[in-house]
Coordinates of C-alpha atoms and ligand atoms in Angstrom, one line a residue:
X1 CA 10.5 -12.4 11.8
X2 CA 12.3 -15.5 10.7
X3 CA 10.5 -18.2 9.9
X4 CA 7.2 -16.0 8.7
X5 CA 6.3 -17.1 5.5
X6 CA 2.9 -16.0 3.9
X7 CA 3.0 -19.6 1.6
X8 CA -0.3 -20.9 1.0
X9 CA 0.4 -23.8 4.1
X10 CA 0.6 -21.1 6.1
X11 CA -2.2 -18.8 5.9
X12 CA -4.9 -21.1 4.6
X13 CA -5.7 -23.4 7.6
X14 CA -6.0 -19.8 9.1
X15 CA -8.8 -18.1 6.8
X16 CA -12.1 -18.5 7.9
X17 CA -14.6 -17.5 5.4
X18 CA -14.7 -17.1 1.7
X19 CA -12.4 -14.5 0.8
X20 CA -8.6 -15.7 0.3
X21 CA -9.9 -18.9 -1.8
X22 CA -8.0 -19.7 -4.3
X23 CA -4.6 -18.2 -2.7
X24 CA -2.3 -17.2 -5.5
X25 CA 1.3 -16.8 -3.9
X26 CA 4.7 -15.5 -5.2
X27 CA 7.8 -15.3 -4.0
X28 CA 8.4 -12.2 -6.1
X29 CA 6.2 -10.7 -8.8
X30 CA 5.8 -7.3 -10.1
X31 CA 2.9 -6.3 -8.6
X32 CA 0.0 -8.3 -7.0
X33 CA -2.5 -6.5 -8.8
X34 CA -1.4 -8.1 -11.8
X35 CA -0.8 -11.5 -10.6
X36 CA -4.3 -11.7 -9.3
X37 CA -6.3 -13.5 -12.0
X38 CA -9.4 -11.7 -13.1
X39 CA -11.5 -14.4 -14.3
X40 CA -11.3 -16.2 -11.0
X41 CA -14.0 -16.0 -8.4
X42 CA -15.2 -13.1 -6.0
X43 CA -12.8 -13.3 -3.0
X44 CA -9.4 -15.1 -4.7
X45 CA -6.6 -13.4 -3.4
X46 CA -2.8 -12.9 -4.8
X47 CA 0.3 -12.7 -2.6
X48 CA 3.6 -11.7 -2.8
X49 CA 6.6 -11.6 -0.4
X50 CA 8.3 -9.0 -2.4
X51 CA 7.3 -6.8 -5.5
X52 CA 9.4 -5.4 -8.4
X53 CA 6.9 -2.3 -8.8
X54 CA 4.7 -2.3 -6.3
X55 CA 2.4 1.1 -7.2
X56 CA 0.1 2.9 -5.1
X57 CA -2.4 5.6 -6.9
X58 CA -1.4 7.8 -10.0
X59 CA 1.4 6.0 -11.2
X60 CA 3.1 5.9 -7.9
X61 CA 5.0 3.4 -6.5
X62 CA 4.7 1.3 -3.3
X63 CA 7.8 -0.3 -1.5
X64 CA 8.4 -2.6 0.7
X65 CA 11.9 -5.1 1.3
X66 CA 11.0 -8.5 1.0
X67 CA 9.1 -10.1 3.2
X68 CA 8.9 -7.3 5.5
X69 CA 5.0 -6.4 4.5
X70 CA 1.4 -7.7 3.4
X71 CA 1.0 -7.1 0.3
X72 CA -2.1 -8.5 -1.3
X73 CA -4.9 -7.7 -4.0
X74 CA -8.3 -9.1 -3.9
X75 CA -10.6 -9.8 -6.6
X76 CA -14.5 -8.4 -6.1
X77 CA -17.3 -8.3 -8.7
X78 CA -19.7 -5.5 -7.1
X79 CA -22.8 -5.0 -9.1
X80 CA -22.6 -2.3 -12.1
X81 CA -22.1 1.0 -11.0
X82 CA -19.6 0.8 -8.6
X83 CA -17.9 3.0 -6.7
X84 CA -14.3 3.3 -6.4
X85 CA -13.9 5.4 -3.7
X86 CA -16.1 3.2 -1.4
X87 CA -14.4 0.2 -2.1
X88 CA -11.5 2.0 -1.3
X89 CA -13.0 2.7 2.0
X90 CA -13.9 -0.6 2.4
X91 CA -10.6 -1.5 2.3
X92 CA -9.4 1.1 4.3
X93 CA -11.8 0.1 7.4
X94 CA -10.9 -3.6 7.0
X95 CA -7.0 -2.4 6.9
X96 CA -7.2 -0.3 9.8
X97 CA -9.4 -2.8 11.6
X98 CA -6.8 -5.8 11.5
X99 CA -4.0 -2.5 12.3
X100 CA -5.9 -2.4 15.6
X101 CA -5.9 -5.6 16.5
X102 CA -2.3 -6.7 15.9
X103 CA -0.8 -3.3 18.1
X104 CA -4.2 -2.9 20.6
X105 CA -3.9 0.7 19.2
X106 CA -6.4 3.1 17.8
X107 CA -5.6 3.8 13.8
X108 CA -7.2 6.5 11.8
X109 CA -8.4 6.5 8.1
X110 CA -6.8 9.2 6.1
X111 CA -9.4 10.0 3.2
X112 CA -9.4 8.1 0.9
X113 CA -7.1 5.1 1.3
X114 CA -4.4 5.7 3.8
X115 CA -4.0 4.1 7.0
X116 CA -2.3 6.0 9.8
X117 CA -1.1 5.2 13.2
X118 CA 0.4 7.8 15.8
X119 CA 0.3 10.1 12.5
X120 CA 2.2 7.6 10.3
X121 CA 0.9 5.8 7.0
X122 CA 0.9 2.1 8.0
X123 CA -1.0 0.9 5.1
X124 CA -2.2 2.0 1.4
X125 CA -5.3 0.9 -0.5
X126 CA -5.6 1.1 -3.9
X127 CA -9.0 0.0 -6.0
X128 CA -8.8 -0.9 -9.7
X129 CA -11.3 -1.4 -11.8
X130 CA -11.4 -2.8 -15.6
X131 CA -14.7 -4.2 -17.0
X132 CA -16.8 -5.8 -14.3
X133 CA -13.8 -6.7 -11.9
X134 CA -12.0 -4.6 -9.1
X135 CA -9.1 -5.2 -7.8
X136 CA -8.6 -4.1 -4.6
X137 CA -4.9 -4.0 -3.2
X138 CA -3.6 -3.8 0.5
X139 CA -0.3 -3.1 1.6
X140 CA 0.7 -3.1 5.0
X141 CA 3.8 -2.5 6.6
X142 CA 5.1 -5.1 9.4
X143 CA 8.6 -5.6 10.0
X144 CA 10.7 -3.1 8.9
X145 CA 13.0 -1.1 10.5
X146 CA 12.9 3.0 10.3
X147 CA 15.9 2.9 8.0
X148 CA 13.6 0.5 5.2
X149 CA 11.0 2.4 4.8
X150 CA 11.1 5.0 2.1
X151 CA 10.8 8.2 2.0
X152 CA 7.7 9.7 1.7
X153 CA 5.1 13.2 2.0
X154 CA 3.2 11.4 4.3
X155 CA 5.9 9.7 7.0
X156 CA 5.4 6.0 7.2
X157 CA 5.9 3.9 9.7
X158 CA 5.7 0.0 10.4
X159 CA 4.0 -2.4 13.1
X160 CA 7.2 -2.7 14.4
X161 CA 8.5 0.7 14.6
X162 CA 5.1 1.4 16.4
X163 CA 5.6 -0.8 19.1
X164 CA 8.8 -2.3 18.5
X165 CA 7.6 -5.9 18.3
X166 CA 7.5 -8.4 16.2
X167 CA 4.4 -9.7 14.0
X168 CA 3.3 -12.4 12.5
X169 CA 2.3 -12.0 9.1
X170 CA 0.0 -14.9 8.6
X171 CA -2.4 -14.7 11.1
X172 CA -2.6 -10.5 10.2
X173 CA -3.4 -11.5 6.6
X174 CA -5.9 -14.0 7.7
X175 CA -7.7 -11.1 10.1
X176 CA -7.6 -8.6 6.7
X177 CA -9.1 -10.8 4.9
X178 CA -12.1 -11.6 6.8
X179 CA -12.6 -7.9 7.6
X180 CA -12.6 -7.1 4.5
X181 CA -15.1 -10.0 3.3
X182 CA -17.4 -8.2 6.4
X183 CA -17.4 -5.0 5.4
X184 CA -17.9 -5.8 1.9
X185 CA -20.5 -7.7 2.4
X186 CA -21.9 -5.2 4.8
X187 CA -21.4 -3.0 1.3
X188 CA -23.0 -4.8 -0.8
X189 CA -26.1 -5.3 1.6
X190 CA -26.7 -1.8 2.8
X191 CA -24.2 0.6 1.1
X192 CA -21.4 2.9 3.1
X193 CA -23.7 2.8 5.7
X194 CA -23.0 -0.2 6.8
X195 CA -19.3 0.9 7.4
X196 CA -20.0 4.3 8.4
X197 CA -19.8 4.6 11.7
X198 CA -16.5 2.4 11.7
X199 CA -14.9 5.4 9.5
X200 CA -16.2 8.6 11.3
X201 CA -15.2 7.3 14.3
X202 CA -11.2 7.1 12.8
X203 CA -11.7 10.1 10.2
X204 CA -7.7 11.4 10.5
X205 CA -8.7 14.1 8.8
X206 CA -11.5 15.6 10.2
X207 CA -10.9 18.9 11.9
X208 CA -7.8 19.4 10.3
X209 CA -6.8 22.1 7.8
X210 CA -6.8 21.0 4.5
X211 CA -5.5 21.5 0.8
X212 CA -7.5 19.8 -2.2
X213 CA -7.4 20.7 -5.9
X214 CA -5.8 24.2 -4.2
X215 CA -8.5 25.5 -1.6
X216 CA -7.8 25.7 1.7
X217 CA -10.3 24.7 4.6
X218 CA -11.4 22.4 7.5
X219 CA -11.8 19.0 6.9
X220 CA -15.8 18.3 8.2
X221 CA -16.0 14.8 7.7
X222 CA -16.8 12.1 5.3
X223 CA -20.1 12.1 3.5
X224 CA -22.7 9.2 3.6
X225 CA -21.6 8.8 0.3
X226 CA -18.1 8.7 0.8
X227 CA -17.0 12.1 0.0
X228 CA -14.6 14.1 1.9
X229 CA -16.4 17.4 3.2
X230 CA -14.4 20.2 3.5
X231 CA -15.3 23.5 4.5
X232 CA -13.6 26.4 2.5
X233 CA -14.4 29.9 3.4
X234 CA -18.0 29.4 5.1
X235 CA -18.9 27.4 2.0
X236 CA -19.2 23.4 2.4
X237 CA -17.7 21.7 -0.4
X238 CA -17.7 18.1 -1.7
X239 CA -14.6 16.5 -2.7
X240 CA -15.1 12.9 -4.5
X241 CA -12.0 12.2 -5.0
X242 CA -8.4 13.5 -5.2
X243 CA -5.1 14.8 -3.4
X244 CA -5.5 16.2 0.3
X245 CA -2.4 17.6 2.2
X246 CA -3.0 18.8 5.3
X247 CA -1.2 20.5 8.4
X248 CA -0.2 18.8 11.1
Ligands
BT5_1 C1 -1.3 3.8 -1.7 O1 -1.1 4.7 -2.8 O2 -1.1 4.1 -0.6 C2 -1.7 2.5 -2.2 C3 -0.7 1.4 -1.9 C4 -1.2 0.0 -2.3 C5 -0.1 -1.0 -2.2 C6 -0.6 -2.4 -2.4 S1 0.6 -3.6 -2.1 C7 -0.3 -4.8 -2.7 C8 -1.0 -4.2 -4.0 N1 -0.1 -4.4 -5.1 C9 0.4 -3.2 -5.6 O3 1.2 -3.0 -6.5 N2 -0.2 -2.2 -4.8 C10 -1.1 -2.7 -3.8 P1 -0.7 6.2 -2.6 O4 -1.7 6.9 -1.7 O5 -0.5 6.7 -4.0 O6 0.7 6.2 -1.8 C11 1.9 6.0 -2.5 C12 2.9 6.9 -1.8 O7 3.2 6.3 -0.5 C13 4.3 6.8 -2.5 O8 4.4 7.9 -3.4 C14 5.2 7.0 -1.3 O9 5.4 8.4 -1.0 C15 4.5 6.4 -0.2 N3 5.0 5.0 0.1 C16 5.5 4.1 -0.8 N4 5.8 2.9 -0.2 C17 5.3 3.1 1.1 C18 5.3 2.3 2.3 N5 5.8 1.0 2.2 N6 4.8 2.8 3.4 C19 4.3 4.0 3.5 N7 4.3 4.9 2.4 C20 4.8 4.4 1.3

Protein backbone atom coordinates (compact mmCIF):
# COMPACT_ATOMS: atom_id res chain seq x y z
CA UNK A 1 0.00 0.00 0.00
CA UNK A 2 1.65 3.36 -0.76
CA UNK A 3 2.08 5.56 1.73
CA UNK A 4 2.24 2.60 4.67
CA UNK A 5 5.10 3.22 6.58
CA UNK A 6 5.72 1.32 9.99
CA UNK A 7 8.10 4.66 11.25
CA UNK A 8 7.84 5.23 14.77
CA UNK A 9 5.08 8.49 13.95
CA UNK A 10 3.09 6.00 12.63
CA UNK A 11 2.53 3.15 14.83
CA UNK A 12 3.14 4.74 18.23
CA UNK A 13 0.09 7.13 18.76
CA UNK A 14 -1.55 3.67 17.91
CA UNK A 15 -0.19 1.28 20.67
CA UNK A 16 -2.07 1.01 23.61
CA UNK A 17 -0.43 -0.67 26.38
CA UNK A 18 3.14 -1.36 27.30
CA UNK A 19 4.53 -3.49 24.88
CA UNK A 20 6.11 -1.68 21.68
CA UNK A 21 7.89 1.04 24.14
CA UNK A 22 10.78 1.99 23.17
CA UNK A 23 10.14 1.40 19.19
CA UNK A 24 13.44 0.66 17.54
CA UNK A 25 12.82 1.09 13.63
CA UNK A 26 14.96 0.36 10.52
CA UNK A 27 14.58 0.92 7.19
CA UNK A 28 16.74 -2.15 6.54
CA UNK A 29 18.69 -4.31 9.00
CA UNK A 30 19.68 -7.76 8.95
CA UNK A 31 17.41 -9.18 11.09
CA UNK A 32 15.22 -7.71 13.82
CA UNK A 33 16.21 -10.17 16.17
CA UNK A 34 19.45 -8.66 16.35
CA UNK A 35 18.60 -5.03 16.20
CA UNK A 36 16.37 -5.45 19.24
CA UNK A 37 18.49 -4.34 22.14
CA UNK A 38 18.69 -6.81 24.99
CA UNK A 39 19.29 -4.72 27.79
CA UNK A 40 16.23 -2.69 27.20
CA UNK A 41 12.98 -3.21 29.03
CA UNK A 42 10.32 -6.03 28.88
CA UNK A 43 8.09 -5.14 25.88
CA UNK A 44 10.63 -2.78 23.56
CA UNK A 45 10.10 -3.80 20.22
CA UNK A 46 12.42 -3.64 16.90
CA UNK A 47 11.20 -2.94 13.36
CA UNK A 48 12.26 -3.33 10.05
CA UNK A 49 10.75 -2.63 6.64
CA UNK A 50 13.03 -4.95 4.93
CA UNK A 51 15.67 -7.57 6.24
CA UNK A 52 19.04 -8.75 4.67
CA UNK A 53 18.62 -12.36 6.49
CA UNK A 54 15.66 -12.53 7.87
CA UNK A 55 15.81 -16.40 9.56
CA UNK A 56 13.09 -18.48 10.74
CA UNK A 57 14.05 -21.74 13.02
CA UNK A 58 17.23 -23.96 12.34
CA UNK A 59 19.27 -21.70 10.41
CA UNK A 60 16.50 -21.06 8.01
CA UNK A 61 15.73 -18.02 6.40
CA UNK A 62 12.66 -15.80 6.35
CA UNK A 63 11.82 -13.49 3.30
CA UNK A 64 9.91 -10.91 2.65
CA UNK A 65 10.32 -7.68 -0.24
CA UNK A 66 10.48 -4.57 1.48
CA UNK A 67 7.84 -3.18 3.03
CA UNK A 68 5.57 -5.78 2.02
CA UNK A 69 5.47 -7.58 5.76
CA UNK A 70 5.53 -7.10 9.67
CA UNK A 71 8.44 -8.07 10.78
CA UNK A 72 9.14 -7.51 14.38
CA UNK A 73 10.98 -9.00 17.51
CA UNK A 74 10.05 -8.40 21.05
CA UNK A 75 12.01 -8.39 23.98
CA UNK A 76 10.46 -10.52 27.22
CA UNK A 77 12.25 -11.35 30.50
CA UNK A 78 9.95 -14.46 31.78
CA UNK A 79 11.04 -15.76 35.10
CA UNK A 80 13.87 -18.56 35.04
CA UNK A 81 12.85 -21.64 33.61
CA UNK A 82 11.24 -20.70 30.69
CA UNK A 83 9.81 -22.38 28.08
CA UNK A 84 10.45 -21.86 24.54
CA UNK A 85 7.94 -23.66 23.04
CA UNK A 86 5.18 -21.78 25.02
CA UNK A 87 6.42 -18.52 24.21
CA UNK A 88 6.32 -19.66 20.89
CA UNK A 89 2.78 -20.27 21.30
CA UNK A 90 2.15 -17.20 22.80
CA UNK A 91 3.21 -15.74 19.89
CA UNK A 92 1.49 -17.78 17.71
CA UNK A 93 -2.11 -17.03 19.37
CA UNK A 94 -1.32 -13.30 19.43
CA UNK A 95 -0.25 -13.65 15.51
CA UNK A 96 -3.08 -15.58 14.49
CA UNK A 97 -5.42 -13.37 16.65
CA UNK A 98 -4.53 -9.98 14.88
CA UNK A 99 -4.64 -12.52 11.32
CA UNK A 100 -8.30 -12.70 12.29
CA UNK A 101 -9.05 -9.57 12.71
CA UNK A 102 -7.52 -7.75 9.75
CA UNK A 103 -9.28 -10.65 7.06
CA UNK A 104 -12.69 -11.49 9.46
CA UNK A 105 -11.33 -15.02 8.77
CA UNK A 106 -10.69 -18.02 10.93
CA UNK A 107 -6.68 -18.91 11.05
CA UNK A 108 -5.21 -21.98 12.54
CA UNK A 109 -2.04 -22.60 14.54
CA UNK A 110 0.26 -25.01 13.07
CA UNK A 111 2.31 -26.60 16.02
CA UNK A 112 4.64 -24.92 17.03
CA UNK A 113 4.91 -21.53 15.46
CA UNK A 114 3.21 -21.31 12.09
CA UNK A 115 0.31 -19.39 11.31
CA UNK A 116 -1.98 -20.72 8.56
CA UNK A 117 -4.93 -19.40 6.65
CA UNK A 118 -7.11 -21.39 4.10
CA UNK A 119 -3.98 -23.94 4.54
CA UNK A 120 -1.30 -21.33 3.85
CA UNK A 121 1.54 -20.11 6.21
CA UNK A 122 0.74 -16.40 6.82
CA UNK A 123 2.99 -15.89 9.64
CA UNK A 124 6.24 -17.49 11.46
CA UNK A 125 7.31 -17.20 15.09
CA UNK A 126 10.43 -17.81 16.22
CA UNK A 127 11.57 -17.56 20.19
CA UNK A 128 15.20 -16.99 21.15
CA UNK A 129 16.56 -17.18 24.11
CA UNK A 130 20.25 -16.18 25.53
CA UNK A 131 20.78 -15.60 29.32
CA UNK A 132 17.62 -14.26 30.96
CA UNK A 133 16.21 -12.55 27.69
CA UNK A 134 13.91 -13.93 24.89
CA UNK A 135 13.44 -12.70 21.87
CA UNK A 136 10.45 -13.31 20.33
CA UNK A 137 10.09 -12.59 16.52
CA UNK A 138 6.86 -12.23 14.23
CA UNK A 139 6.71 -12.10 10.70
CA UNK A 140 3.74 -11.63 8.92
CA UNK A 141 2.98 -11.42 5.44
CA UNK A 142 0.75 -8.37 4.07
CA UNK A 143 1.10 -7.14 0.81
CA UNK A 144 2.67 -9.22 -1.49
CA UNK A 145 1.67 -10.63 -4.45
CA UNK A 146 1.68 -14.60 -5.27
CA UNK A 147 4.67 -14.13 -7.43
CA UNK A 148 6.88 -12.50 -4.06
CA UNK A 149 6.50 -14.91 -1.93
CA UNK A 150 9.05 -17.61 -1.85
CA UNK A 151 9.01 -20.88 -2.26
CA UNK A 152 8.39 -22.95 0.39
CA UNK A 153 7.31 -26.89 2.00
CA UNK A 154 4.66 -25.35 3.54
CA UNK A 155 2.77 -22.92 0.74
CA UNK A 156 2.60 -19.36 2.00
CA UNK A 157 0.37 -16.97 1.32
CA UNK A 158 -0.25 -13.17 2.18
CA UNK A 159 -3.29 -10.91 3.62
CA UNK A 160 -3.61 -9.81 0.28
CA UNK A 161 -3.57 -12.90 -1.69
CA UNK A 162 -6.20 -14.18 0.90
CA UNK A 163 -8.59 -11.66 0.18
CA UNK A 164 -7.15 -9.55 -2.33
CA UNK A 165 -7.21 -6.34 -0.34
CA UNK A 166 -5.08 -4.08 0.83
CA UNK A 167 -3.80 -3.65 4.56
CA UNK A 168 -2.58 -1.32 6.56
CA UNK A 169 0.40 -2.28 8.33
CA UNK A 170 0.41 0.06 11.26
CA UNK A 171 -2.68 -0.44 12.83
CA UNK A 172 -1.94 -4.64 12.30
CA UNK A 173 1.34 -4.12 14.19
CA UNK A 174 -0.39 -2.08 16.86
CA UNK A 175 -3.22 -5.13 17.32
CA UNK A 176 -0.04 -7.78 17.53
CA UNK A 177 1.42 -6.15 19.88
CA UNK A 178 -1.25 -5.81 22.37
CA UNK A 179 -2.27 -9.44 21.86
CA UNK A 180 0.73 -10.44 22.45
CA UNK A 181 1.31 -8.23 25.73
CA UNK A 182 -2.41 -10.24 26.67
CA UNK A 183 -1.47 -13.41 26.34
CA UNK A 184 1.76 -13.09 27.86
CA UNK A 185 0.59 -11.65 30.61
CA UNK A 186 -2.10 -14.15 30.71
CA UNK A 187 1.28 -16.54 30.66
CA UNK A 188 2.99 -15.26 33.12
CA UNK A 189 -0.18 -15.21 35.56
CA UNK A 190 -1.55 -18.62 34.98
CA UNK A 191 0.64 -20.63 32.55
CA UNK A 192 -0.55 -22.14 28.87
CA UNK A 193 -3.73 -22.24 30.41
CA UNK A 194 -4.53 -19.16 30.16
CA UNK A 195 -4.06 -19.34 26.26
CA UNK A 196 -5.32 -22.79 25.95
CA UNK A 197 -8.48 -22.67 24.81
CA UNK A 198 -7.50 -19.89 22.23
CA UNK A 199 -5.03 -22.65 20.63
CA UNK A 200 -7.31 -25.94 20.68
CA UNK A 201 -9.82 -24.23 19.19
CA UNK A 202 -7.28 -23.34 15.91
CA UNK A 203 -4.99 -26.53 16.37
CA UNK A 204 -4.29 -27.02 12.20
CA UNK A 205 -3.03 -29.98 13.03
CA UNK A 206 -5.10 -31.86 14.96
CA UNK A 207 -6.72 -34.84 13.26
CA UNK A 208 -4.34 -34.84 10.68
CA UNK A 209 -1.69 -37.46 9.72
CA UNK A 210 1.43 -36.67 10.80
CA UNK A 211 5.37 -37.26 10.40
CA UNK A 212 7.79 -36.27 13.45
CA UNK A 213 11.34 -37.45 14.15
CA UNK A 214 10.01 -40.34 11.40
CA UNK A 215 6.72 -41.90 13.01
CA UNK A 216 3.74 -41.70 11.50
CA UNK A 217 0.29 -41.02 13.25
CA UNK A 218 -2.73 -38.75 14.07
CA UNK A 219 -2.08 -35.51 15.34
CA UNK A 220 -4.48 -35.57 18.94
CA UNK A 221 -3.91 -32.26 19.99
CA UNK A 222 -1.72 -29.98 22.04
CA UNK A 223 -0.94 -30.84 25.59
CA UNK A 224 -1.60 -28.54 28.64
CA UNK A 225 1.91 -28.20 28.53
CA UNK A 226 2.32 -27.35 25.10
CA UNK A 227 3.30 -30.50 23.55
CA UNK A 228 2.07 -31.81 20.31
CA UNK A 229 0.26 -35.24 21.03
CA UNK A 230 0.40 -37.58 18.40
CA UNK A 231 -0.93 -40.90 18.25
CA UNK A 232 1.44 -43.54 16.61
CA UNK A 233 0.26 -47.00 16.34
CA UNK A 234 -2.34 -47.07 19.36
CA UNK A 235 0.46 -45.60 21.49
CA UNK A 236 0.06 -41.76 22.54
CA UNK A 237 3.26 -39.99 22.25
CA UNK A 238 4.59 -36.61 23.27
CA UNK A 239 6.42 -34.52 21.03
CA UNK A 240 8.13 -31.20 22.73
CA UNK A 241 9.44 -29.99 20.04
CA UNK A 242 10.54 -30.58 16.50
CA UNK A 243 9.76 -30.94 12.61
CA UNK A 244 6.01 -32.10 11.71
CA UNK A 245 5.01 -32.70 8.03
CA UNK A 246 1.80 -33.73 7.53
CA UNK A 247 -0.74 -34.73 4.72
CA UNK A 248 -3.03 -32.61 3.47
C1 LIG B 1 9.44 -19.36 11.00
O1 LIG B 1 10.47 -20.25 10.86
O2 LIG B 1 8.35 -19.47 10.51
C2 LIG B 1 9.80 -18.16 11.84
C3 LIG B 1 9.84 -16.89 11.04
C4 LIG B 1 10.12 -15.68 11.89
C5 LIG B 1 10.35 -14.46 11.06
C6 LIG B 1 10.47 -13.22 11.89
S1 LIG B 1 10.49 -11.79 10.90
C7 LIG B 1 10.93 -10.82 12.25
C8 LIG B 1 11.94 -11.63 13.05
N1 LIG B 1 13.28 -11.40 12.53
C9 LIG B 1 13.80 -12.49 11.96
O3 LIG B 1 14.93 -12.56 11.43
N2 LIG B 1 12.92 -13.51 12.07
C10 LIG B 1 11.71 -13.12 12.78
P1 LIG B 1 10.36 -21.66 10.15
O4 LIG B 1 9.21 -22.43 10.70
O5 LIG B 1 11.73 -22.24 10.25
O6 LIG B 1 9.99 -21.31 8.67
C11 LIG B 1 10.97 -20.91 7.75
C12 LIG B 1 10.56 -21.46 6.41
O7 LIG B 1 9.38 -20.77 5.97
C13 LIG B 1 11.59 -21.23 5.31
O8 LIG B 1 12.47 -22.31 5.22
C14 LIG B 1 10.72 -21.11 4.07
O9 LIG B 1 10.41 -22.41 3.57
C15 LIG B 1 9.44 -20.53 4.58
N3 LIG B 1 9.37 -19.06 4.41
C16 LIG B 1 10.34 -18.15 4.29
N4 LIG B 1 9.86 -16.91 4.16
C17 LIG B 1 8.50 -17.04 4.21
C18 LIG B 1 7.42 -16.14 4.13
N5 LIG B 1 7.61 -14.82 3.99
N6 LIG B 1 6.17 -16.64 4.21
C19 LIG B 1 5.92 -17.96 4.35
N7 LIG B 1 6.91 -18.87 4.42
C20 LIG B 1 8.18 -18.42 4.36
Amino acid sequence: MSGDSLAPEAVEPLLTGRFGRPYAYAERCESTQTLIDRSGPEGAVAVAEEQTAGRGRLRRAWEAPRGSSILCSILLRPPPGPDLAQLSLVGGLAAAEAVEDALGLAAQIKWPNDVMVNRRKVAGVLAESREDVVVLGIGINVSQERTELPPATVAPASLRTVDGAAHERAPLLASLLARVEHNYDGWLDRGLDAIYDGLGSRDFLRGRTVTVDGATGEAVGISRAGALVVEVGGELRTIEAGEVTYKR
